[in-house]
C-alpha positions as a printed Julia matrix, in Angstrom:
204×3 Matrix{Float64}:
 -26.48  102.52  114.86
 -24.55  102.83  111.59
 -25.57  105.82  109.5
 -26.29  105.89  105.79
 -24.38  108.98  104.71
 -26.59  109.87  101.76
 -29.18  108.46   99.4
 -26.86  108.71   96.41
 -25.75  105.38   94.95
 -22.17  104.28   95.39
 -19.97  104.55   92.31
 -19.11  101.35   90.46
 -15.52  100.85   89.24
 -15.24  100.77   85.46
 -11.52  100.23   84.83
  -8.91   97.74   86.1
  -7.3   100.5    88.16
 -10.61  101.41   89.78
 -11.35   97.75   90.54
  -7.92   97.47   92.14
  -8.55  100.55   94.29
 -11.92   99.2    95.4
 -10.38   95.85   96.32
  -7.61   97.58   98.3
 -10.26   99.49  100.22
 -12.17   96.29  101.04
  -9.01   94.52  102.2
  -8.01   97.49  104.36
 -11.48   97.68  105.9
 -11.42   93.95  106.67
  -8.02   94.26  108.39
  -9.02   97.28  110.46
 -12.47   95.89  111.23
 -10.87   92.71  112.55
  -8.95   94.7   115.18
 -11.38   97.48  116.09
 -15.01   97.66  117.09
 -17.25   98.97  114.32
 -17.9   102.23  116.16
 -14.16  102.95  116.39
 -13.35  102.37  112.74
 -12.72  105.7   111.01
 -13.15  106.15  107.27
  -9.97  108.23  107.02
  -7.86  105.41  108.47
  -9.34  102.96  105.96
  -8.47  105.37  103.14
  -4.92  105.75  104.47
  -4.44  101.99  104.85
  -5.74  101.42  101.32
  -3.56  104.17   99.87
  -6.45  106.15   98.4
  -7.79  109.65   98.87
 -10.69  110.06  101.29
 -12.81  111.38   98.41
 -12.17  108.16   96.49
 -13.28  106.09   99.46
 -16.51  108.04   99.83
 -17.2   107.81   96.1
 -17.27  104.01   96.3
 -18.62  103.77   99.85
 -20.69  106.77  101.05
 -20.78  105.4   104.64
 -19.4   102.69  106.89
 -22.65  100.81  106.29
 -21.89  100.72  102.55
 -18.29   99.77  103.25
 -18.81   96.83  105.59
 -21.81   95.54  103.66
 -19.48   95.4   100.66
 -16.86   93.58  102.74
 -19.46   90.96  103.6
 -20.62   90.68   99.99
 -17.03   90.01   98.91
 -16.62   87.35  101.6
 -19.89   85.69  100.58
 -18.65   85.53   96.97
 -15.42   83.84   98.08
 -17.31   81.47  100.35
 -19.68   80.52   97.53
 -16.74   79.44   95.37
 -15.64   77.04   98.12
 -19.01   75.29   98.57
 -18.99   71.7    97.37
 -21.9    69.27   96.9
 -22.79   67.15   99.94
 -22.43   63.39   99.89
 -25.33   61.16   98.79
 -26.06   60.1   102.38
 -26.64   63.71  103.55
 -30.18   65.1   103.39
 -30.59   68.45  101.59
 -31.62   70.28  104.75
 -28.61   68.86  106.62
 -26.39   69.91  103.72
 -27.63   73.48  104.15
 -27.05   73.22  107.89
 -23.44   72.2   107.37
 -22.88   75.02  104.88
 -24.19   77.59  107.37
 -22.2    76.03  110.22
 -19.02   76.36  108.16
 -19.89   79.92  107.19
 -20.51   80.69  110.88
 -17.12   79.33  111.9
 -15.39   81.47  109.28
 -17.28   84.58  110.35
 -16.78   84.06  114.07
 -13.04   83.53  113.63
 -12.93   87.35  113.44
 -15.74   88.4   115.78
 -15.29   92.17  115.56
 -15.32   92.06  111.78
 -18.32   89.72  111.84
 -20.2    92.15  114.05
 -19.36   95.07  111.75
 -20.53   93.15  108.68
 -23.74   91.87  110.25
 -24.58   95.23  111.81
 -24.07   96.93  108.46
 -25.83   94.42  106.22
 -28.81   94.11  108.59
 -29.4    97.88  108.56
 -28.57   98.5   104.91
 -31.49   99.57  102.75
 -31.9    98.02   99.32
 -32.49  101.46   97.79
 -29.1   102.83   98.84
 -26.8    99.84   99.43
 -26.65   97.57   96.38
 -24.37   95.04   98.1
 -27.2    94.15  100.49
 -29.09   92.73   97.52
 -25.99   90.82   96.4
 -25.64   89.2    99.83
 -29.26   88.06   99.96
 -29.22   86.83   96.37
 -25.97   84.9    96.78
 -27.06   83.18   99.98
 -30.45   82.31   98.49
 -28.75   80.74   95.48
 -26.29   78.81   97.69
 -29.15   77.37   99.77
 -31.42   76.55   96.82
 -28.55   74.8    95.05
 -27.78   72.75   98.16
 -31.47   71.81   98.35
 -31.48   70.72   94.72
 -34.18   73.23   93.77
 -33.85   74.62   90.24
 -37.24   76.33   89.93
 -38.01   77.83   93.32
 -41.6    78.4    94.35
 -42.75   81.41   96.34
 -42.78   79.2    99.42
 -39.22   78.03   98.75
 -38.0    81.63   98.6
 -39.93   82.48  101.76
 -38.49   79.51  103.65
 -34.95   80.41  102.61
 -35.5    84.02  103.68
 -36.76   82.89  107.08
 -33.8    80.53  107.38
 -31.35   83.32  106.68
 -33.05   85.66  109.16
 -32.87   82.93  111.78
 -29.19   82.36  111.0
 -28.37   86.06  111.36
 -30.14   86.11  114.72
 -28.29   83.06  116.01
 -24.98   84.55  114.86
 -25.71   87.8   116.66
 -26.59   85.92  119.85
 -23.24   84.17  119.71
 -21.4    87.45  119.06
 -23.18   88.97  122.06
 -22.06   86.09  124.27
 -25.61   84.76  124.71
 -24.96   81.43  122.98
 -21.94   79.15  122.84
 -20.47   78.0   119.55
 -21.82   74.51  120.18
 -25.32   75.87  120.83
 -25.08   78.04  117.73
 -24.24   75.06  115.54
 -26.99   72.9   117.06
 -29.52   75.71  116.6
 -28.55   76.2   112.95
 -28.88   72.51  112.15
 -32.24   72.24  113.9
 -33.6    75.37  112.22
 -32.64   74.01  108.81
 -34.4    70.7   109.47
 -37.57   72.39  110.74
 -37.86   75.18  108.17
 -36.59   73.49  105.03
 -38.58   70.28  105.49
 -41.5    72.13  103.85
 -39.6    72.95  100.64
 -41.23   72.12   97.3
 -39.03   69.09   96.55
 -39.27   67.51  100.01
 -40.34   63.86  100.15
 -44.06   63.42  100.69
């Protein structure tokens, strides 16, 4: 179980040099996390690979949970920029399904890194790991946009949250070898059709 090192908030970069250091840390963590199981990743080797002092690493990321949640948040931001509107013959719920299938393929291309990111983000507390909020917010906005919902109702937000929880669970099953990639993709598409059919702008 990943450990939250302390309750103190992570420092936010405020200058171009600090932003560059933070990005180097994230890139180094992604490289190392792609080759090593989460439990074997050491913070000092991430600092060395990023060319920063260990104190600098801990200032931005007080624990591995903070670090790999931030890696996932950065990947979600990049993925969001690549999302394009679905064709007119694709239903909104199927459009969401295809988005999540593509995101799954990208994640599972590096299974050890995917496991580190999911393990971290799923155990990260909102009070101590700000990037956990960013991940949830970004995915909610991606899904609502694909559904064509501008003013989400409480039920819309609940359905999207349930959809994302289901997606995380299906991903973890695949990472654990309990579901094939084909089953994962079928499960995601079916879950989107079942859950999102009750959205506020669904046909009567």
